[in-house]
CSV table of C-alpha atoms and ligand atoms in Angstrom, one decimal:
chain,number,residue,atom,x,y,z
A,604,MET,CA,-1.1,-26.8,-6.1
A,605,SER,CA,0.0,-28.1,-2.3
A,606,ASN,CA,4.2,-27.7,-3.3
A,607,ARG,CA,3.3,-23.6,-4.0
A,608,ILE,CA,1.6,-23.6,-0.8
A,609,GLU,CA,4.4,-24.6,1.1
A,610,GLU,CA,7.1,-22.8,-0.9
A,611,ALA,CA,4.7,-19.8,0.0
A,612,LYS,CA,5.2,-20.9,3.8
A,613,LYS,CA,9.1,-21.1,3.4
A,614,ILE,CA,9.3,-17.7,2.0
A,615,LEU,CA,8.3,-16.3,4.8
A,616,LEU,CA,9.7,-18.3,7.1
A,617,GLY,CA,13.2,-17.7,5.0
A,618,ASN,CA,12.6,-13.8,5.1
A,619,ARG,CA,12.0,-14.2,8.9
A,620,LYS,CA,13.8,-12.0,11.2
A,621,LYS,CA,12.7,-11.4,15.0
A,622,GLY,CA,9.6,-10.9,15.2
A,623,TYR,CA,9.2,-9.3,11.2
A,624,THR,CA,10.0,-10.3,8.1
A,625,LEU,CA,11.2,-9.0,5.6
A,626,PRO,CA,10.1,-7.9,1.7
A,627,THR,CA,12.2,-10.5,0.3
A,628,ASN,CA,15.6,-12.1,1.1
A,629,ASN,CA,17.8,-10.8,-1.6
A,630,LYS,CA,19.3,-7.2,-0.6
A,631,LEU,CA,16.8,-5.1,-2.3
A,632,TYR,CA,14.5,-4.2,0.9
A,633,PRO,CA,16.4,-5.2,3.8
A,634,ALA,CA,14.4,-3.6,6.8
A,635,GLN,CA,10.4,-3.9,7.7
A,636,TRP,CA,7.8,-2.0,5.6
A,637,ASN,CA,4.3,-0.7,7.0
A,638,TRP,CA,2.0,-2.4,4.4
A,639,ASP,CA,4.1,-5.0,3.7
A,640,SER,CA,3.7,-6.4,7.3
A,641,ALA,CA,0.1,-6.1,7.4
A,642,PHE,CA,-0.1,-8.5,4.1
A,643,ILE,CA,2.4,-10.7,5.6
A,644,ALA,CA,0.6,-11.1,9.1
A,645,LEU,CA,-2.2,-12.0,7.2
A,646,GLY,CA,-0.5,-14.5,5.5
A,647,TYR,CA,1.1,-16.0,8.8
A,648,SER,CA,-2.3,-16.1,10.1
A,649,TYR,CA,-2.9,-19.6,8.0
A,650,PHE,CA,0.2,-21.6,9.7
A,651,ASN,CA,0.7,-19.3,12.8
A,652,ILE,CA,-1.3,-17.3,14.2
A,653,ASP,CA,1.8,-15.9,17.1
A,654,TYR,CA,4.1,-14.7,14.2
A,655,ALA,CA,1.0,-12.9,12.4
A,656,LEU,CA,0.4,-11.0,15.9
A,657,GLU,CA,4.2,-11.0,15.9
A,658,GLU,CA,4.1,-9.1,12.9
A,659,ILE,CA,1.8,-6.2,13.5
A,660,GLU,CA,3.0,-6.0,16.9
A,661,THR,CA,6.8,-5.2,15.7
A,662,LEU,CA,5.7,-3.3,13.1
A,663,LEU,CA,3.5,-1.2,15.8
A,664,GLU,CA,6.5,-0.6,18.4
A,665,GLY,CA,7.8,1.5,15.6
A,666,GLN,CA,4.8,4.2,15.8
A,667,TRP,CA,6.0,7.6,16.7
A,668,ASP,CA,5.0,9.8,19.6
A,669,ASP,CA,1.9,11.4,17.3
A,670,GLY,CA,0.7,8.2,15.9
A,671,MET,CA,2.4,7.6,12.7
A,672,VAL,CA,3.3,4.5,11.6
A,673,PRO,CA,6.5,5.1,9.7
A,674,HIS,CA,6.9,3.1,5.9
A,675,ILE,CA,9.9,1.8,7.0
A,676,LEU,CA,11.9,0.2,10.4
A,677,PHE,CA,15.1,0.2,10.3
A,678,HIS,CA,15.7,-3.2,12.8
A,679,ASP,CA,19.6,-3.4,12.1
A,680,LYS,CA,22.4,-1.4,11.5
A,681,ASP,CA,22.3,-2.1,8.0
A,682,THR,CA,23.6,0.3,5.6
A,683,SER,CA,23.1,-1.6,2.5
A,684,TYR,CA,19.7,0.2,1.4
A,685,PHE,CA,19.1,3.9,0.6
A,686,PRO,CA,18.0,5.6,2.2
A,687,ASN,CA,19.0,4.1,5.8
A,688,HIS,CA,18.1,5.3,9.2
A,689,THR,CA,21.7,7.3,8.9
A,690,THR,CA,19.9,9.8,6.1
A,691,TRP,CA,16.6,9.9,7.3
A,692,LYS,CA,17.7,10.4,11.2
A,693,CYS,CA,14.5,10.2,12.7
A,694,GLY,CA,12.6,7.2,14.9
A,695,LYS,CA,10.8,6.8,18.1
A,696,ASN,CA,12.0,3.0,19.6
A,697,ILE,CA,13.2,1.9,16.6
A,698,PRO,CA,15.3,4.1,13.4
A,699,SER,CA,12.8,4.5,10.8
A,700,SER,CA,11.7,6.4,7.6
A,701,GLY,CA,10.0,9.7,8.6
A,702,ILE,CA,7.1,9.2,6.5
A,703,THR,CA,3.8,6.1,6.5
A,704,GLN,CA,2.3,4.0,3.9
A,705,PRO,CA,-1.2,3.0,2.7
A,706,PRO,CA,-3.0,2.0,6.5
A,707,VAL,CA,-4.1,-1.4,5.7
A,708,LEU,CA,-3.5,-3.1,8.7
A,709,ALA,CA,-7.1,-2.8,9.9
A,710,ILE,CA,-8.4,-3.9,7.1
A,711,VAL,CA,-6.1,-7.3,7.3
A,712,LEU,CA,-6.1,-7.9,11.2
A,713,LYS,CA,-10.2,-7.8,10.3
A,714,LYS,CA,-9.9,-11.1,8.4
A,715,ILE,CA,-7.4,-12.5,11.0
A,716,ILE,CA,-9.8,-12.0,13.6
A,717,GLU,CA,-13.2,-13.4,11.1
A,718,ASN,CA,-10.8,-16.6,10.2
A,719,ASN,CA,-9.6,-18.0,13.9
A,720,LYS,CA,-10.3,-19.4,17.0
A,721,LEU,CA,-8.5,-16.9,19.3
A,722,ASN,CA,-7.6,-17.4,23.0
A,723,ALA,CA,-7.3,-15.2,26.1
A,724,ASP,CA,-4.1,-13.8,25.5
A,725,GLN,CA,-4.6,-13.0,21.8
A,726,ASP,CA,-7.4,-11.1,22.2
A,727,SER,CA,-5.4,-9.1,24.7
A,728,ARG,CA,-2.7,-8.6,22.4
A,729,ILE,CA,-5.3,-7.8,19.4
A,730,LEU,CA,-6.8,-4.8,22.3
A,731,LYS,CA,-3.3,-3.7,22.7
A,732,ILE,CA,-2.7,-3.7,18.9
A,733,LEU,CA,-6.2,-1.5,17.7
A,734,LYS,CA,-5.2,0.9,20.4
A,735,LYS,CA,-2.8,1.8,18.4
A,736,ILE,CA,-4.0,1.8,15.1
A,737,LYS,CA,-6.8,3.4,16.1
A,738,LYS,CA,-3.9,6.2,16.9
A,739,PHE,CA,-2.6,5.8,13.7
A,740,HIS,CA,-5.6,6.2,11.9
A,741,GLU,CA,-6.6,9.8,14.0
A,742,TRP,CA,-2.8,11.0,13.0
A,743,PHE,CA,-3.8,10.9,9.6
A,744,ILE,CA,-7.2,12.5,10.4
A,745,LYS,CA,-5.6,15.5,12.6
A,746,PHE,CA,-2.5,15.9,10.2
A,747,ARG,CA,-2.9,14.6,7.0
A,748,ASP,CA,-6.7,16.3,6.5
A,749,PRO,CA,-5.9,19.7,8.7
A,750,ASN,CA,-8.5,21.5,7.2
A,751,LYS,CA,-11.2,19.1,8.1
A,752,THR,CA,-12.1,17.9,4.1
A,753,GLY,CA,-12.6,14.7,4.7
A,754,LEU,CA,-9.7,13.4,2.3
A,755,VAL,CA,-6.2,13.1,3.1
A,756,SER,CA,-3.0,13.9,1.7
A,757,ILE,CA,0.1,12.0,0.6
A,758,LEU,CA,3.3,14.2,1.3
A,759,HIS,CA,5.6,11.9,-1.3
A,760,PRO,CA,5.0,9.7,-3.8
A,761,TRP,CA,6.5,7.0,-1.3
A,762,GLU,CA,3.5,6.8,1.2
A,763,SER,CA,1.3,5.4,-1.2
A,764,GLY,CA,3.2,2.6,-1.8
A,765,TYR,CA,2.9,2.8,-5.6
A,766,ASP,CA,6.1,4.6,-5.6
A,767,ASN,CA,6.7,5.7,-9.1
A,768,SER,CA,3.3,5.7,-10.4
A,769,PRO,CA,2.1,8.1,-13.5
A,770,ILE,CA,-0.3,9.5,-10.7
A,771,TRP,CA,2.4,11.7,-9.2
A,772,ASP,CA,4.2,12.9,-12.7
A,773,GLU,CA,2.9,16.3,-12.8
A,774,PRO,CA,2.6,16.6,-9.2
A,775,MET,CA,6.9,16.0,-9.0
A,776,ASN,CA,7.0,18.0,-12.6
A,777,ASN,CA,6.5,20.6,-10.4
A,778,ILE,CA,9.9,19.8,-8.1
A,779,SER,CA,12.8,21.3,-8.7
A,780,VAL,CA,15.9,19.1,-7.5
A,781,ASP,CA,18.7,20.4,-5.2
A,782,LYS,CA,21.2,20.9,-7.1
A,783,GLU,CA,23.7,19.9,-4.0
A,784,LEU,CA,22.3,16.5,-4.0
A,785,ASN,CA,24.5,13.5,-2.7
A,786,TYR,CA,23.3,9.9,-2.5
A,787,GLN,CA,24.3,7.2,-4.4
A,788,ARG,CA,21.1,4.5,-5.5
A,789,ARG,CA,21.7,0.6,-3.6
A,790,ASP,CA,18.4,-0.6,-5.8
A,791,LEU,CA,20.4,-0.9,-9.0
A,792,GLU,CA,23.2,-2.6,-7.8
A,793,VAL,CA,20.4,-5.6,-7.2
A,794,SER,CA,17.7,-5.2,-10.2
A,795,ASN,CA,17.1,-4.1,-13.4
A,796,SER,CA,17.3,-0.2,-14.3
A,797,ASP,CA,14.9,-0.6,-16.5
A,798,GLU,CA,11.8,-2.0,-13.7
A,799,ARG,CA,12.4,0.1,-11.5
A,800,PRO,CA,11.9,4.3,-10.9
A,801,LEU,CA,14.4,7.1,-13.3
A,802,LYS,CA,17.4,9.2,-11.8
A,803,ILE,CA,14.8,12.3,-12.3
A,804,ASP,CA,12.3,10.5,-10.0
A,805,TYR,CA,14.8,9.7,-7.2
A,806,ASP,CA,16.7,13.2,-7.0
A,807,ARG,CA,13.0,15.0,-6.1
A,808,TYR,CA,12.2,11.7,-3.8
A,809,VAL,CA,15.7,12.9,-1.6
A,810,THR,CA,14.7,16.5,-2.2
A,811,ILE,CA,11.1,16.3,-1.3
A,812,ARG,CA,12.8,14.0,2.0
A,813,ASP,CA,15.7,16.6,2.9
A,814,GLN,CA,12.5,19.0,3.1
A,815,PHE,CA,11.1,17.1,5.9
A,816,ARG,CA,14.1,16.1,7.5
A,817,ASP,CA,15.0,20.1,7.5
A,818,VAL,CA,11.9,20.5,9.8
A,819,ASN,CA,12.7,17.2,12.0
A,820,TYR,CA,9.3,15.8,10.6
A,821,ASP,CA,7.5,18.1,12.5
A,822,PRO,CA,3.8,17.1,11.2
A,823,TYR,CA,2.2,20.6,10.9
A,824,LYS,CA,5.1,22.1,9.2
A,825,LEU,CA,5.4,19.2,6.6
A,826,TYR,CA,1.4,19.7,5.3
A,827,GLU,CA,2.1,23.3,5.3
A,828,LEU,CA,5.3,23.4,3.3
A,829,SER,CA,5.3,20.0,1.6
A,830,ILE,CA,6.3,20.7,-2.1
A,831,PHE,CA,4.3,17.5,-3.2
A,832,ASN,CA,0.7,17.4,-1.4
A,833,VAL,CA,-1.6,15.1,-3.6
A,834,VAL,CA,-5.0,13.7,-2.4
A,835,ASP,CA,-5.2,10.4,-4.0
A,836,VAL,CA,-8.4,8.3,-4.6
A,837,GLY,CA,-6.8,5.1,-4.1
A,838,PHE,CA,-5.1,5.5,-1.0
A,839,ASN,CA,-8.2,7.4,0.4
A,840,SER,CA,-10.4,4.8,-0.9
A,841,LEU,CA,-8.3,2.4,1.5
A,842,PHE,CA,-8.3,4.4,4.1
A,843,LEU,CA,-12.0,4.2,3.8
A,844,LYS,CA,-12.1,0.9,4.4
A,845,ALA,CA,-10.0,0.9,6.9
A,846,ASN,CA,-12.0,2.7,9.0
A,847,LYS,CA,-15.0,0.8,8.4
A,848,ASP,CA,-13.1,-1.9,8.9
A,849,LEU,CA,-11.5,-0.6,12.3
A,850,ILE,CA,-14.6,1.2,14.3
A,851,GLU,CA,-16.5,-2.8,13.9
A,852,LEU,CA,-13.7,-3.9,15.8
A,853,LEU,CA,-13.5,-1.1,18.2
A,854,ASN,CA,-17.2,-1.8,18.6
A,855,LYS,CA,-16.5,-5.5,19.6
A,856,PHE,CA,-13.8,-4.5,22.1
A,857,LYS,CA,-15.8,-2.1,23.5
A,858,LEU,CA,-13.5,1.3,22.2
A,859,ASN,CA,-15.0,4.3,21.2
A,860,PHE,CA,-15.0,5.7,17.2
A,861,GLU,CA,-17.0,9.0,17.1
A,862,GLU,CA,-14.3,10.6,15.6
A,863,ILE,CA,-13.5,8.1,13.3
A,864,GLU,CA,-17.3,7.4,12.2
A,865,LEU,CA,-17.8,11.3,11.6
A,866,PHE,CA,-14.9,11.5,9.4
A,867,ILE,CA,-16.3,8.3,7.4
A,868,ALA,CA,-19.4,9.9,6.4
A,869,LYS,CA,-17.5,12.9,5.3
A,870,SER,CA,-14.8,10.8,3.5
A,871,GLU,CA,-17.3,8.6,1.6
A,872,SER,CA,-19.4,11.4,0.1
A,873,GLU,CA,-15.9,13.0,-0.6
A,874,ILE,CA,-14.8,10.1,-2.6
A,875,ILE,CA,-18.0,10.0,-4.3
A,876,LYS,CA,-17.6,13.3,-5.4
A,877,LEU,CA,-13.9,12.7,-7.4
A,878,TYR,CA,-15.9,10.3,-10.1
A,879,ASN,CA,-15.5,12.5,-13.1
A,880,HIS,CA,-18.8,12.0,-14.8
A,881,ASP,CA,-16.9,13.4,-18.3
A,882,ILE,CA,-14.2,10.8,-18.6
A,883,ASP,CA,-15.9,8.1,-16.5
A,884,GLU,CA,-13.1,7.5,-14.1
A,885,PHE,CA,-12.1,8.9,-10.7
A,886,ILE,CA,-9.9,11.3,-10.3
A,887,SER,CA,-7.0,12.4,-7.9
A,888,ARG,CA,-5.9,16.2,-7.0
A,889,ASP,CA,-2.9,18.1,-6.9
A,890,LEU,CA,-3.6,20.3,-3.4
A,891,ASN,CA,-0.2,22.3,-4.4
A,892,THR,CA,-1.8,23.4,-7.9
A,893,ASN,CA,-5.4,22.4,-7.4
A,894,LYS,CA,-5.1,20.8,-10.5
A,895,ASP,CA,-7.5,17.2,-10.9
A,896,ILE,CA,-4.9,14.1,-12.2
A,897,LEU,CA,-6.2,12.3,-15.1
A,898,ILE,CA,-4.5,8.8,-15.4
A,899,PRO,CA,-6.1,5.2,-15.9
A,900,SER,CA,-4.3,3.6,-12.8
A,901,ILE,CA,-5.8,0.3,-11.2
A,902,THR,CA,-5.6,2.2,-8.1
A,903,ASN,CA,-8.3,4.2,-8.8
A,904,TYR,CA,-10.3,1.0,-8.1
A,905,PHE,CA,-9.8,0.8,-4.4
A,906,THR,CA,-12.8,2.3,-4.5
A,907,LEU,CA,-14.1,-1.0,-5.0
A,908,ILE,CA,-13.1,-2.1,-1.5
A,909,ALA,CA,-14.4,1.1,0.3
A,910,ASP,CA,-18.0,-0.4,-0.6
A,911,LEU,CA,-19.4,3.0,-1.6
A,912,LYS,CA,-23.3,3.3,-0.8
A,913,ASN,CA,-24.5,4.4,-4.5
A,914,ASN,CA,-24.7,0.8,-6.2
A,915,LYS,CA,-25.3,2.2,-9.5
A,916,LEU,CA,-21.6,4.0,-9.9
A,917,ASN,CA,-19.9,1.0,-8.1
A,918,ASN,CA,-21.9,-1.3,-11.3
A,919,LYS,CA,-20.0,1.6,-13.6
A,920,ILE,CA,-16.6,1.4,-12.0
A,921,ILE,CA,-17.2,-2.9,-12.6
A,922,ASN,CA,-17.4,-2.1,-16.3
A,923,ASN,CA,-14.9,0.0,-16.6
A,924,LEU,CA,-12.1,-2.4,-15.0
A,925,LYS,CA,-13.2,-5.1,-17.3
A,926,ASN,CA,-12.3,-2.7,-20.1
A,927,HIS,CA,-8.6,-2.2,-18.3
A,928,ASN,CA,-6.8,-4.9,-19.7
A,929,LEU,CA,-9.0,-6.5,-22.9
A,930,ASN,CA,-6.0,-7.3,-25.4
A,931,GLU,CA,-3.5,-8.0,-22.4
A,932,LYS,CA,-3.3,-12.0,-21.4
A,933,TYR,CA,-2.3,-11.0,-17.7
A,934,PHE,CA,-4.0,-8.4,-15.7
A,935,PHE,CA,-4.4,-6.2,-13.8
A,936,SER,CA,-1.4,-3.9,-15.2
A,937,THR,CA,-0.8,-0.7,-12.5
A,938,ILE,CA,-1.7,1.6,-15.8
A,939,LYS,CA,-4.0,1.2,-18.7
A,940,PRO,CA,-2.0,-0.2,-21.5
A,941,ASP,CA,-3.4,2.3,-24.0
A,942,HIS,CA,-1.9,5.4,-21.8
A,943,GLU,CA,0.7,7.5,-23.3
A,944,SER,CA,2.8,6.7,-19.7
A,945,PHE,CA,1.6,2.9,-19.8
A,946,GLU,CA,5.8,1.4,-19.7
A,947,GLU,CA,5.4,-2.2,-19.8
A,948,LYS,CA,8.5,-3.5,-16.9
A,949,ARG,CA,8.6,0.1,-15.4
A,950,TYR,CA,7.7,-0.9,-11.4
A,951,TRP,CA,4.4,0.8,-10.8
A,952,ARG,CA,4.1,2.0,-14.1
A,953,GLY,CA,2.9,-0.9,-16.0
A,954,PRO,CA,3.4,-4.8,-14.3
A,955,VAL,CA,1.3,-6.5,-12.4
A,956,TRP,CA,1.2,-6.5,-9.2
A,957,ILE,CA,-0.2,-8.9,-6.6
A,958,ASN,CA,-1.5,-7.0,-3.6
A,959,CYS,CA,-3.3,-4.2,-6.5
A,960,ASN,CA,-5.1,-7.7,-7.7
A,961,TRP,CA,-5.9,-9.0,-4.1
A,962,LEU,CA,-7.2,-5.8,-2.8
A,963,ILE,CA,-9.2,-5.7,-5.7
A,964,TYR,CA,-10.5,-8.8,-5.5
A,965,GLN,CA,-11.5,-8.1,-2.8
A,966,GLY,CA,-13.5,-4.5,-2.7
A,967,ILE,CA,-15.4,-6.8,-5.7
A,968,LYS,CA,-16.8,-10.3,-4.2
A,969,ASN,CA,-19.5,-8.4,-2.8
A,970,LYS,CA,-20.6,-6.8,-5.9
A,971,ASP,CA,-19.8,-9.2,-8.8
A,972,LYS,CA,-19.2,-12.9,-7.9
A,973,GLU,CA,-18.4,-14.4,-11.5
A,974,TYR,CA,-16.1,-11.8,-12.5
A,975,SER,CA,-13.9,-11.9,-8.9
A,976,ILE,CA,-13.8,-15.5,-8.9
A,977,LYS,CA,-12.2,-14.8,-12.2
A,978,ILE,CA,-9.9,-12.3,-10.9
A,979,LYS,CA,-8.9,-14.6,-7.6
A,980,ASN,CA,-8.4,-17.8,-10.1
A,981,GLU,CA,-5.9,-15.8,-12.6
A,982,THR,CA,-4.0,-14.6,-9.7
A,983,ILE,CA,-3.6,-17.8,-8.2
A,984,SER,CA,-2.3,-19.5,-11.8
A,985,LEU,CA,-0.2,-16.7,-12.5
A,986,ILE,CA,1.3,-17.2,-9.2
A,987,GLU,CA,1.3,-21.4,-10.1
A,988,ASN,CA,3.1,-20.6,-13.3
A,989,LYS,CA,5.9,-18.1,-12.7
A,990,GLY,CA,6.3,-18.1,-8.9
A,991,PHE,CA,6.4,-15.5,-6.0
A,992,HIS,CA,7.9,-12.6,-7.6
A,993,GLU,CA,7.3,-8.6,-6.8
A,994,TYR,CA,5.8,-7.8,-10.7
A,995,TYR,CA,4.7,-9.7,-13.9
A,996,SER,CA,4.8,-8.1,-17.2
A,997,CYS,CA,0.9,-7.7,-18.5
A,998,LYS,CA,1.8,-8.9,-21.6
A,999,ASP,CA,3.6,-12.6,-21.1
A,1000,GLY,CA,4.0,-13.1,-17.5
A,1001,SER,CA,7.8,-12.6,-17.5
A,1002,VAL,CA,8.7,-11.8,-14.1
A,1003,MET,CA,10.4,-8.8,-12.7
A,1004,GLY,CA,12.0,-6.8,-9.5
A,1005,ALA,CA,12.9,-9.4,-6.5
A,1006,ASN,CA,12.0,-13.2,-6.5
A,1007,ASN,CA,10.9,-15.0,-3.0
A,1008,PHE,CA,8.8,-11.9,-2.6
A,1009,SER,CA,6.7,-11.6,0.9
A,1010,TRP,CA,3.8,-10.1,0.3
A,1011,SER,CA,3.1,-12.2,-2.8
A,1012,ALA,CA,3.2,-15.5,-0.8
A,1013,ALA,CA,1.6,-14.2,1.9
A,1014,LEU,CA,-1.4,-13.0,-0.1
A,1015,TYR,CA,-1.3,-16.4,-2.3
A,1016,LEU,CA,-1.7,-18.4,1.5
A,1017,ASP,CA,-4.9,-15.7,1.6
A,1018,LEU,CA,-6.1,-16.5,-2.1
A,1019,VAL,CA,-6.4,-20.7,-1.7
A,1020,ASN,CA,-7.2,-20.5,1.2
A,1021,LYS,CA,-10.2,-18.9,0.4
A,1022,LYS,CA,-10.6,-21.0,-2.9
A,1023,ASN,CA,-14.2,-22.3,-2.4
A,1024,GLU,CA,-15.1,-19.0,-0.7
A,1025,ILE,CA,-18.7,-17.7,-1.8
B,1406,LIG,C1,8.7,-0.3,-2.6
B,1406,LIG,C2,7.5,-0.4,-3.0
B,1406,LIG,C3,6.3,-0.5,-1.9
B,1406,LIG,C4,7.2,-1.4,-0.9
B,1406,LIG,C5,8.5,-1.4,-0.7
B,1406,LIG,C6,8.9,-3.0,0.0
B,1406,LIG,O1,9.0,1.0,-1.9
B,1406,LIG,O2,7.0,0.9,-4.0
B,1406,LIG,O3,5.2,-0.1,-1.9
B,1406,LIG,O4,6.5,-1.8,0.1
B,1406,LIG,O5,9.4,-1.8,-2.3
B,1406,LIG,O6,8.6,-3.9,-0.9
């Protein structure tokens, strides 16, 4: 469907600002987001490699001195978003949020390098990018795993990218909301409230953020005092895969990678230990209460992309994955529909998201060829039939959230370009 290909490119170019791209063209997200930009860069790499590199370079311009790459960069003084730069009150070269997002940059960069013949100038740009991504990964290892457990923590649900997932329900229930809170949500002006997080979620998001702002986002203090501290198996799997891809690139560009290599070995065995054989599911862990979190989230299957060296386990996970959406027309729903926390329309509590399908496809194509082709083709046809939306109902494919959504367009370009892969 070549018109969808042209449409996807138009969406990216239409959402493009100076050196970076908005997640959508409506007012919902008027800034640059971290993992959105990584996916977007991959989309550009199919028709404009310089835009792809520039997208990543702009994101990394916002890197803090300690290595953290913020989850949002506020390039202009737009205040139509909440929470905008005036309420975060931080940022290095560019006003930003004070937390991060899934580190998928290395995964995407490796693909861009493999898919393209790069000239010397592009190679030297990539060298600079790589040094910054390495610093970002070292930041995670140092500040998000200070006790050297091999697993990194997220300290705010927004850091996961799956903001209001039921995975966070228990840890969030422990957070008492600051009574003096005074803020105004702006997302409900442009989207349906039954497709967005609840007020209580926002109250808690802001309460945690205020706690961080009070200590000026000092990374040592944040880890010590955060009222939210979760080891999420999906997030750690993305980080493991990103580390594996990063050391290949560092090796290629003759940069050292010992510290990251050591972390990979430890992380791999610790992630495997998060598999609970009684329920046949991966679990995550609330470090503040030391309780396991048992939620059948599609993000638990990001373990597949991490290529764990345990074929028996990988096969088991793939079998479970095949049971995730037995009765639904469209897959993958963010939460298994028979679970009590499932909500068909509410953001990360049920709908189908293209980036989740894409990440799982990446994880499965070297393990179950036939099923991976099914995932790819179904994802392509969902987009071709319904368009480039932010998320979709797994029941009837109805579209939700923003339209002209950049990462849906970008990842579609990747999937169709790899249509004959395998
Ligand atoms: C929402 C999503 C997050 C995404 C951002 C911009 O906050 O939960 O994953 O990065 O919007 O699209």
